[in-house]
Every structure is written in structure tokens, then in C-alpha cells.
Amino acid sequence: MEKFKKLTSTAVSLPVENVDTDQIIPARFLKATSKIGFGENLFRDWRYNSDGSKKEGFILNEEKYSGKILVAGENFGCGSSREHAAWALEDYGFKVIVSSYFADIFKGNALNNGLLPIQISSTKLTQLLTHLKENPKSELQVDLENQRLSLNEIGLDESFEIDSYKKMCLINGYDDIDFLISKKESIEAFEAQNQ
Amino acid sequence: MKKTLFDKVWDAHVVDSVPDGPQILYIDKHLIHEVTSPQAFAELEQRGITLARPEKTVATADHNVPTVNQHLTIKDALSRKQVEMLTKNCKNHNVTLYGLGHEYQGIVHVIAPELGITQPGMTMVCGDSHTSTHGAFGTIAFGIGTSQVAQVFASQCLLLNKPKKMRITVNGKLNKNVLPKDVILYIIAQLGTNSGTGHFVEYAGDVFENMSMEGRMTVCNMSIEMGARGGMIAPDKTTFEYVKGKEFAPNSQEWDKKVTYWKTLPTDDGATFDTEYNFDASDILPMITYGTNPGMGIKINESIPETNDASFEKALTYMGLKKGQSLINQSINYVFIGSCTNSRIEDFRLAASHIEGKQKAGNITALIVPGSQQVAKQIKEEGLQDIFEAAGFEIRQPGCSACLGMNEDKIPAGEYCVSTSNRNFEGRQGQGVRTLLASPLTAALTAIEGKIVDVTELELV
């Protein structure tokens, strides 16, 4: 997993609530057997018409909006547990997702792929969504070590929560598998006692 | 200290705790399927490691399989590759596979309970959010992502922070024609799609105590639709009777010991929850959804709310419906009875009992997709197949089918589908499809009438 410490980037605002993982990556694209290439079909049915032409008005199709940060309405990532949603966002080029609420499974999947979910209050989120829509060149700053999200132009300087273990993993690029394998003896002892 | 059902099962599975961090939770059963496992097997191979506990892993092919001619080679090349990879991976890693053609094949959340793999007090995971279904047995069961599938493969454990606890109590007598599906759709409509985030739910009260195991599975199945990781119901006599004698249930020597343990699991009197909700059963009526998330539901005889909100309006535009509109008499061309929510024998018995001797409406295409080979066999043996076929319903072979439209079973764009499945998201049943979630009773009657009818008013036999 790639290490993550700091990021300064423009952001894309998606003021839609309850963005479910079927929208992030529709089921018909889950037939792949590798993790590569899902970005192409990120938000497929919001980005493209059925004939493959781009849908006008969808923010990712507007050239002036781009960046490594996606700012979205509350309850982002609800629905299916498909990790393909995190793979698609990451493959498309996003490194950070900001919302006022994340669905549990999506949040875990994101963190396991070096994609940082940042939760802020709904008031701050509304402020951010509105500002970004009008100011596509504004750059957000993410500082994981100090757990801060800021946008100087609007005086935004928010602290965000992250589990200290997960923070350590992201900063160092560690994943859970290595850690769990290192706990082999405790796991075997547990089994001996309980089975 | 007073403990909840959830605390008891969780605490009994904690291997170790990371200071200021997550806990290592031991997983008793890992269910896998063809769509969310290939990348996890690849992860093991890249690291040169093998499956830690293959005997605790069970596989089936369900999400992506055709529901016709399952004995033939799968036509879709990508689907075929996924199913073939599952077969190969299971063989290489010594995992039991109930693949196509096996008498136990079916939707993962239908087969594990019917085989007795699901038992009270266990921890179970699967790369599928509807793993919450198994909570009906007093099991901690939840959906995981593919990275976590690989973690369980590698260690039989997961790193998790203990969720908060919520209790939803429903007491009283249910109104006529109200099914378990209506109860859970009602709860989600009342609480909203993110009310359960960060929580594990316990469903309590006499409504759930009086429910069959299959009804309890329908309820727990949709816990994820309010954002909860899982939902549980305390194991009781109904649970024990259901499990007893199943293929992989504890044998007669172990049985009494197991039941003695299972009886200790219900929440202690005085145990506390982080969040509590109470509902009165008499307020619940048959439900239907009108929007693009499962929380957008109304009592079938109510009108669509007049909410002024951009996301709400976006959903209604997609659905082609209007604020203040009633759904009664809304013309419907497609009906789907299936999915891990409602594809068990009781669902089909109930649907058949209202279809018997009738014909589907001319405009209707109605799909019946059994949850498993065993359910399909029962449908046939009990004569339900004849009833469905005589009424013009199409009976398919087991799989997830039109619940998520990964295989060919997609509803045409723009059409309305009354579906017994669990999600009405945009495009869930096919691009542009408008899904209305409802009970098997509402779905069956919609198929007969060709439009939505007020089932609250009907005197049914």
C-alpha cells in the first residue's frame, strides 16, 4: 500500500447524498478478476449515456473540475460491500474522500486501499461543496499526521478523527494482513482454548 | 457486568487487542463466492501463503451465474471466468465448493442456514453486505471487503473496532397482511438509511419472538440498508428447532451442550445499549418503496411525501414519480420474487397460496428465482411449481439473479419492477430500471393485477 502523509489538491464536489456503491461502480463491471482498471467505469451511469457518449452536466465531465479529492454528500458509500468501489475511486485518481458521513464497510475498504475518508460536520460540508463548485481552482490541504483538513480562502481548518492504528498503517504503507500473520501464536492459542 | 447478546458473542471471539486500536476478532465461518474472492486469492498467491483454515471456509457460485441451463457452459465469457476461477481456487486451497450443479448450490445466505452451517453464537463473514442475514440465529455476521476476505484467508481473523450497540424493539400484534419484509421496510423508512452506521443492531420484542426463522432472516438481511453492520435476534426454541437435524448442525452427542451454551446468549436484563428505538406493531402496514434507497418507503396506502430536497427530487425524477402521488393502481410490467431477502420456501408458499387458480396479468413478466437448489426441489415437491407455471410465472434456477442484475436477468430500462429484493438503487436491476421493494405478498398480487393494489384492504384466505 502506498504511504500517505500530506496532500494539497483541487477537489471535485458531488453534492449528492447517499451515494451508493452501485453508483460508484455498477454490478455489471464486477466481473473482473483483478483490481486494475475500475476507474474507467467509476460513476459509469452518471458519467455516460447508454451509447457511451458523455452525459452533460455531470461534474466529472466538466473540464474545469479535477483533483485528487472528492467531496460528496452525506452517507457516502452505502450499500454493497464491493471493494471495487474503493478500487474505482483510487484508480480514477482520488486519494481523499470528504463527506459528513461514511458507510462502515466502504470506510474500511477505503482505508485498506490507501484512500483516506475524512468526515467533517454537515455545516462545514455544505460550505465546502458550495465553495468548490464556484471556485474550482481552490486547493484543499490534507495533513494526516496532524489530522487536519484546511482551505485557507474560506478559513476552513478542521480536525478529523481517524483510528490511531489505521493512521499508522496509512503513514507507513502497512496493511492488516502482515499484522495478523504476525499474531499467529495468539490466534493458535485462542483456538486451542476455544475449539 | 450486564451484557448484551452482541457483547457475549463478540467478547467470546476476541483473540487480542491492539493498545488504543482495534481488536483481533476470530472468525468461525467464512463464506465466499465468485465475485469478491478472486482478488483475495490472488493476494495470497502474491505473498506466497496458503489459506489458514480451509475447513472453516465454504464457497458457492451465486452472484454471477445464469438462472437457465445451469448444466451448460456459461455463455458470458467474464462470468464463466469468474466461476472457473472460484472452482480452481477452491481446489488449490482445499475449500468446500457448492458450485453449479451441486445439490447444495444457491445464494450464499440461503444455503448456509439451510445446511446448518450458520449456528447461534458464531462469528461469520462473507464478502457480501447481506451477510447480516445470519444474525437471525444470534450470530455476529457481517459483510466485508475483499482486502478483509484476504485477511481472513491468511489468519482466520479480522482487525476491528467493536461497533456500538443499538436495540430496536417492536411489540404488539401485527396487522393482517403484514409480513417480516414489511416490518423491516417500516423500520428503515422510520429511521433512515444511515441510522445504523457504526452500530450492530439487536431486534427485540414479541414481533420477532413470534417470527419464523425465515422471517427473522428477512429482517436481519436488511440491517445493512439502514447502515448497520449487522442485526441479531436472540436464539430461542424456534432457532434450536430450525438448526436441529440440519446437515452440518451439531450432532446428537454435542447437541445438549451446545443448546445449554446458546441459552446463555440472550441479552441480560439491565444491559445497556448506545441507542434504543421502540415501535408499536399496530402502526406497521404493508410497505412499498418509491425512491432510490430502501429508506424511501411508505405504507402502501400512503402518498409519496412532499419533501423539498435536491437528493429527494433527483430520486423521484429517476423513478418517474411525483410528490404527493399514491402508488395504488400504478401500472407495473415486471415482478421479481427472489434474492437473499425473500427466496426461501415460506416466501414461495405464501406467494403460491395467493396465485393458485389465477393468471398473471397480460402486461406482466414475473420471475420466480429460488434461493437454492434445496428450495427449488421443495417448490417442485410441494406442487408450487405447477401453481406458478399455470399462472404464467417463469421459474428459474437458483442465484442472485435480478436482485443485482450481474447476469442476464436484467429488467429493461425505464420499466417499473416490484421486487422482493433489498435494494432500489438507481440501475440496480439494470440500467434505468425503477425498482419498488415490497413483500412477496405484494409482489404476487401485483403480478396478478398488473398494477399495485392496496393489500392492506384485501381479505386473503
mmCIF file of C-alpha atoms in Angstrom, chain B residues 5-209:
data_model
loop_
_atom_site.group_PDB
_atom_site.id
_atom_site.type_symbol
_atom_site.label_atom_id
_atom_site.label_comp_id
_atom_site.label_asym_id
_atom_site.label_seq_id
_atom_site.Cartn_x
_atom_site.Cartn_y
_atom_site.Cartn_z
ATOM 1 C CA LEU B 5 -26.257 -10.709 23.075
ATOM 2 C CA PHE B 6 -23.789 -8.863 20.849
ATOM 3 C CA ASP B 7 -21.276 -8.344 23.708
ATOM 4 C CA LYS B 8 -21.392 -12.020 24.636
ATOM 5 C CA VAL B 9 -20.670 -13.286 21.142
ATOM 6 C CA TRP B 10 -18.102 -10.569 20.375
ATOM 7 C CA ASP B 11 -16.186 -10.931 23.642
ATOM 8 C CA ALA B 12 -16.003 -14.707 23.223
ATOM 9 C CA HIS B 13 -14.133 -14.203 19.933
ATOM 10 C CA VAL B 14 -11.545 -11.575 20.867
ATOM 11 C CA VAL B 15 -8.078 -13.055 20.379
ATOM 12 C CA ASP B 16 -6.136 -9.951 21.364
ATOM 13 C CA SER B 17 -6.411 -6.150 21.434
ATOM 14 C CA VAL B 18 -4.100 -3.558 19.925
ATOM 15 C CA PRO B 19 -3.485 -0.826 22.545
ATOM 16 C CA ASP B 20 -5.563 2.238 21.542
ATOM 17 C CA GLY B 21 -6.542 0.370 18.427
ATOM 18 C CA PRO B 22 -8.713 -2.393 17.033
ATOM 19 C CA GLN B 23 -9.297 -5.888 18.367
ATOM 20 C CA ILE B 24 -8.415 -9.143 16.676
ATOM 21 C CA LEU B 25 -11.672 -10.989 16.198
ATOM 22 C CA TYR B 26 -11.703 -14.717 15.467
ATOM 23 C CA ILE B 27 -13.992 -15.785 12.625
ATOM 24 C CA ASP B 28 -15.792 -19.138 12.921
ATOM 25 C CA LYS B 29 -17.130 -19.364 9.369
ATOM 26 C CA HIS B 30 -16.076 -17.642 6.194
ATOM 27 C CA LEU B 31 -18.470 -17.826 3.245
ATOM 28 C CA ILE B 32 -17.123 -16.937 -0.182
ATOM 29 C CA HIS B 33 -18.490 -16.523 -3.710
ATOM 30 C CA GLU B 34 -17.134 -15.934 -7.192
ATOM 31 C CA VAL B 35 -17.319 -12.120 -7.355
ATOM 32 C CA THR B 36 -15.481 -10.834 -4.279
ATOM 33 C CA SER B 37 -12.941 -13.650 -3.787
ATOM 34 C CA PRO B 38 -10.621 -13.798 -6.849
ATOM 35 C CA GLN B 39 -8.546 -10.752 -5.867
ATOM 36 C CA ALA B 40 -8.215 -12.139 -2.323
ATOM 37 C CA PHE B 41 -6.907 -15.482 -3.575
ATOM 38 C CA ALA B 42 -4.518 -13.539 -5.822
ATOM 39 C CA GLU B 43 -3.302 -11.627 -2.748
ATOM 40 C CA LEU B 44 -2.435 -14.918 -1.007
ATOM 41 C CA GLU B 45 -0.594 -16.159 -4.048
ATOM 42 C CA GLN B 46 1.375 -12.911 -4.399
ATOM 43 C CA ARG B 47 2.513 -13.286 -0.818
ATOM 44 C CA GLY B 48 3.199 -16.992 -1.224
ATOM 45 C CA ILE B 49 0.909 -18.011 1.621
ATOM 46 C CA THR B 50 -1.902 -20.551 1.864
ATOM 47 C CA LEU B 51 -5.352 -20.417 3.394
ATOM 48 C CA ALA B 52 -5.016 -20.586 7.193
ATOM 49 C CA ARG B 53 -8.204 -22.599 7.907
ATOM 50 C CA PRO B 54 -9.717 -24.005 4.713
ATOM 51 C CA GLU B 55 -12.097 -26.182 6.746
ATOM 52 C CA LYS B 56 -13.784 -23.024 8.088
ATOM 53 C CA THR B 57 -14.411 -21.685 4.598
ATOM 54 C CA VAL B 58 -17.381 -22.595 2.382
ATOM 55 C CA ALA B 59 -17.864 -21.466 -1.216
ATOM 56 C CA THR B 60 -20.742 -21.272 -3.666
ATOM 57 C CA ALA B 61 -21.385 -19.633 -7.033
ATOM 58 C CA ASP B 62 -24.381 -17.315 -6.894
ATOM 59 C CA HIS B 63 -23.891 -13.635 -7.840
ATOM 60 C CA ASN B 64 -22.987 -14.035 -11.451
ATOM 61 C CA VAL B 65 -24.485 -17.364 -12.530
ATOM 62 C CA PRO B 66 -27.158 -17.816 -15.208
ATOM 63 C CA THR B 67 -30.564 -18.927 -13.942
ATOM 64 C CA VAL B 68 -31.318 -21.007 -17.032
ATOM 65 C CA ASN B 69 -29.450 -24.047 -18.333
ATOM 66 C CA GLN B 70 -27.005 -24.166 -15.466
ATOM 67 C CA HIS B 71 -25.849 -27.555 -16.743
ATOM 68 C CA LEU B 72 -24.390 -25.901 -19.865
ATOM 69 C CA THR B 73 -21.192 -23.882 -20.173
ATOM 70 C CA ILE B 74 -21.792 -20.278 -19.062
ATOM 71 C CA LYS B 75 -22.204 -18.146 -22.188
ATOM 72 C CA ASP B 76 -20.855 -14.852 -20.837
ATOM 73 C CA ALA B 77 -17.056 -15.132 -21.023
ATOM 74 C CA LEU B 78 -16.339 -12.922 -17.991
ATOM 75 C CA SER B 79 -18.900 -14.671 -15.791
ATOM 76 C CA ARG B 80 -17.559 -18.041 -16.890
ATOM 77 C CA LYS B 81 -14.038 -16.964 -15.996
ATOM 78 C CA GLN B 82 -15.093 -15.883 -12.503
ATOM 79 C CA VAL B 83 -16.893 -19.155 -11.833
ATOM 80 C CA GLU B 84 -13.999 -21.187 -13.228
ATOM 81 C CA MET B 85 -11.547 -19.229 -11.077
ATOM 82 C CA LEU B 86 -13.611 -19.952 -7.998
ATOM 83 C CA THR B 87 -13.525 -23.667 -8.831
ATOM 84 C CA LYS B 88 -9.780 -23.579 -9.386
ATOM 85 C CA ASN B 89 -9.060 -21.525 -6.275
ATOM 86 C CA CYS B 90 -11.201 -23.775 -4.081
ATOM 87 C CA LYS B 91 -9.448 -26.852 -5.441
ATOM 88 C CA ASN B 92 -5.975 -25.368 -4.934
ATOM 89 C CA HIS B 93 -6.774 -24.260 -1.394
ATOM 90 C CA ASN B 94 -8.919 -27.256 -0.280
ATOM 91 C CA VAL B 95 -12.104 -25.250 0.179
ATOM 92 C CA THR B 96 -15.514 -26.960 0.012
ATOM 93 C CA LEU B 97 -17.387 -25.616 -3.010
ATOM 94 C CA TYR B 98 -21.098 -25.973 -3.732
ATOM 95 C CA GLY B 99 -20.784 -24.946 -7.341
ATOM 96 C CA LEU B 100 -23.240 -25.069 -10.230
ATOM 97 C CA GLY B 101 -24.809 -28.491 -10.491
ATOM 98 C CA HIS B 102 -24.273 -29.315 -6.805
ATOM 99 C CA GLU B 103 -27.403 -30.160 -4.825
ATOM 100 C CA TYR B 104 -26.428 -27.558 -2.181
ATOM 101 C CA GLN B 105 -25.659 -24.680 -4.568
ATOM 102 C CA GLY B 106 -27.559 -21.441 -4.074
ATOM 103 C CA ILE B 107 -27.416 -17.907 -2.714
ATOM 104 C CA VAL B 108 -24.767 -17.931 -0.018
ATOM 105 C CA HIS B 109 -27.129 -16.501 2.624
ATOM 106 C CA VAL B 110 -29.793 -19.066 1.840
ATOM 107 C CA ILE B 111 -27.603 -22.165 1.781
ATOM 108 C CA ALA B 112 -25.562 -21.630 4.971
ATOM 109 C CA PRO B 113 -28.652 -21.528 7.222
ATOM 110 C CA GLU B 114 -30.434 -24.379 5.451
ATOM 111 C CA LEU B 115 -27.341 -26.589 5.764
ATOM 112 C CA GLY B 116 -26.872 -25.833 9.463
ATOM 113 C CA ILE B 117 -23.550 -24.095 8.777
ATOM 114 C CA THR B 118 -24.991 -21.000 10.480
ATOM 115 C CA GLN B 119 -25.324 -21.585 14.220
ATOM 116 C CA PRO B 120 -26.022 -19.378 17.254
ATOM 117 C CA GLY B 121 -23.092 -17.657 18.936
ATOM 118 C CA MET B 122 -20.809 -17.822 15.910
ATOM 119 C CA THR B 123 -18.887 -15.115 14.108
ATOM 120 C CA MET B 124 -19.431 -15.275 10.346
ATOM 121 C CA VAL B 125 -18.236 -13.114 7.479
ATOM 122 C CA CYS B 126 -18.604 -13.005 3.715
ATOM 123 C CA GLY B 127 -17.628 -10.555 1.001
ATOM 124 C CA ASP B 128 -21.253 -9.504 0.694
ATOM 125 C CA SER B 129 -23.103 -6.889 2.722
ATOM 126 C CA HIS B 130 -26.174 -9.092 3.224
ATOM 127 C CA THR B 131 -24.173 -11.444 5.425
ATOM 128 C CA SER B 132 -26.192 -9.740 8.170
ATOM 129 C CA THR B 133 -28.882 -12.352 7.310
ATOM 130 C CA HIS B 134 -27.215 -14.925 9.573
ATOM 131 C CA GLY B 135 -27.745 -12.666 12.593
ATOM 132 C CA ALA B 136 -31.223 -14.219 12.738
ATOM 133 C CA PHE B 137 -29.555 -17.082 14.637
ATOM 134 C CA GLY B 138 -27.921 -14.880 17.290
ATOM 135 C CA THR B 139 -24.752 -14.853 15.215
ATOM 136 C CA ILE B 140 -22.398 -11.924 14.664
ATOM 137 C CA ALA B 141 -22.432 -11.901 10.879
ATOM 138 C CA PHE B 142 -21.367 -9.065 8.612
ATOM 139 C CA GLY B 143 -20.202 -8.182 5.147
ATOM 140 C CA ILE B 144 -16.552 -7.443 4.429
ATOM 141 C CA GLY B 145 -14.475 -6.094 1.558
ATOM 142 C CA THR B 146 -12.056 -8.151 -0.489
ATOM 143 C CA SER B 147 -8.983 -6.979 1.490
ATOM 144 C CA GLN B 148 -10.682 -8.396 4.564
ATOM 145 C CA VAL B 149 -11.519 -11.625 2.703
ATOM 146 C CA ALA B 150 -7.759 -11.948 2.182
ATOM 147 C CA GLN B 151 -7.143 -11.204 5.878
ATOM 148 C CA VAL B 152 -9.498 -13.990 6.945
ATOM 149 C CA PHE B 153 -7.903 -16.313 4.384
ATOM 150 C CA ALA B 154 -4.473 -15.538 5.834
ATOM 151 C CA SER B 155 -5.298 -15.618 9.541
ATOM 152 C CA GLN B 156 -8.952 -16.625 10.187
ATOM 153 C CA CYS B 157 -9.178 -13.252 11.963
ATOM 154 C CA LEU B 158 -10.061 -9.618 11.305
ATOM 155 C CA LEU B 159 -8.889 -6.381 12.882
ATOM 156 C CA LEU B 160 -11.956 -4.463 14.008
ATOM 157 C CA ASN B 161 -13.113 -1.793 16.371
ATOM 158 C CA LYS B 162 -16.080 -3.008 18.397
ATOM 159 C CA PRO B 163 -19.221 -1.341 16.998
ATOM 160 C CA LYS B 164 -21.780 0.458 19.133
ATOM 161 C CA LYS B 165 -24.955 -1.326 20.138
ATOM 162 C CA MET B 166 -28.488 -0.493 19.099
ATOM 163 C CA ARG B 167 -31.721 -2.188 20.116
ATOM 164 C CA ILE B 168 -34.884 -1.952 18.056
ATOM 165 C CA THR B 169 -37.894 -3.255 19.925
ATOM 166 C CA VAL B 170 -41.213 -3.953 18.239
ATOM 167 C CA ASN B 171 -44.027 -5.160 20.454
ATOM 168 C CA GLY B 172 -47.681 -5.853 19.791
ATOM 169 C CA LYS B 173 -49.772 -7.660 17.240
ATOM 170 C CA LEU B 174 -49.017 -7.228 13.547
ATOM 171 C CA ASN B 175 -51.857 -6.140 11.270
ATOM 172 C CA LYS B 176 -53.191 -8.540 8.699
ATOM 173 C CA ASN B 177 -51.145 -8.968 5.518
ATOM 174 C CA VAL B 178 -48.042 -7.530 7.229
ATOM 175 C CA LEU B 179 -45.007 -9.737 6.598
ATOM 176 C CA PRO B 180 -41.455 -9.657 8.027
ATOM 177 C CA LYS B 181 -40.379 -7.722 4.910
ATOM 178 C CA ASP B 182 -42.899 -5.005 5.763
ATOM 179 C CA VAL B 183 -41.582 -4.845 9.329
ATOM 180 C CA ILE B 184 -38.010 -4.183 8.215
ATOM 181 C CA LEU B 185 -39.031 -1.779 5.420
ATOM 182 C CA TYR B 186 -41.080 0.105 8.021
ATOM 183 C CA ILE B 187 -38.133 0.307 10.430
ATOM 184 C CA ILE B 188 -35.775 1.567 7.704
ATOM 185 C CA ALA B 189 -38.337 4.124 6.487
ATOM 186 C CA GLN B 190 -38.740 5.382 10.064
ATOM 187 C CA LEU B 191 -35.041 5.543 10.919
ATOM 188 C CA GLY B 192 -33.352 6.301 7.583
ATOM 189 C CA THR B 193 -30.557 4.684 5.622
ATOM 190 C CA ASN B 194 -27.664 5.841 7.794
ATOM 191 C CA SER B 195 -29.246 5.490 11.237
ATOM 192 C CA GLY B 196 -27.382 2.269 11.932
ATOM 193 C CA THR B 197 -23.905 3.396 10.867
ATOM 194 C CA GLY B 198 -21.292 2.298 13.394
ATOM 195 C CA HIS B 199 -23.791 0.025 15.138
ATOM 196 C CA PHE B 200 -24.750 -3.591 15.447
ATOM 197 C CA VAL B 201 -28.491 -3.954 15.934
ATOM 198 C CA GLU B 202 -30.441 -6.319 18.155
ATOM 199 C CA TYR B 203 -34.094 -6.793 17.176
ATOM 200 C CA ALA B 204 -36.173 -7.483 20.261
ATOM 201 C CA GLY B 205 -39.809 -7.724 21.272
ATOM 202 C CA ASP B 206 -42.612 -10.168 20.707
ATOM 203 C CA VAL B 207 -42.943 -9.439 16.979
ATOM 204 C CA PHE B 208 -39.522 -11.022 16.400
ATOM 205 C CA GLU B 209 -40.038 -13.680 19.079
#
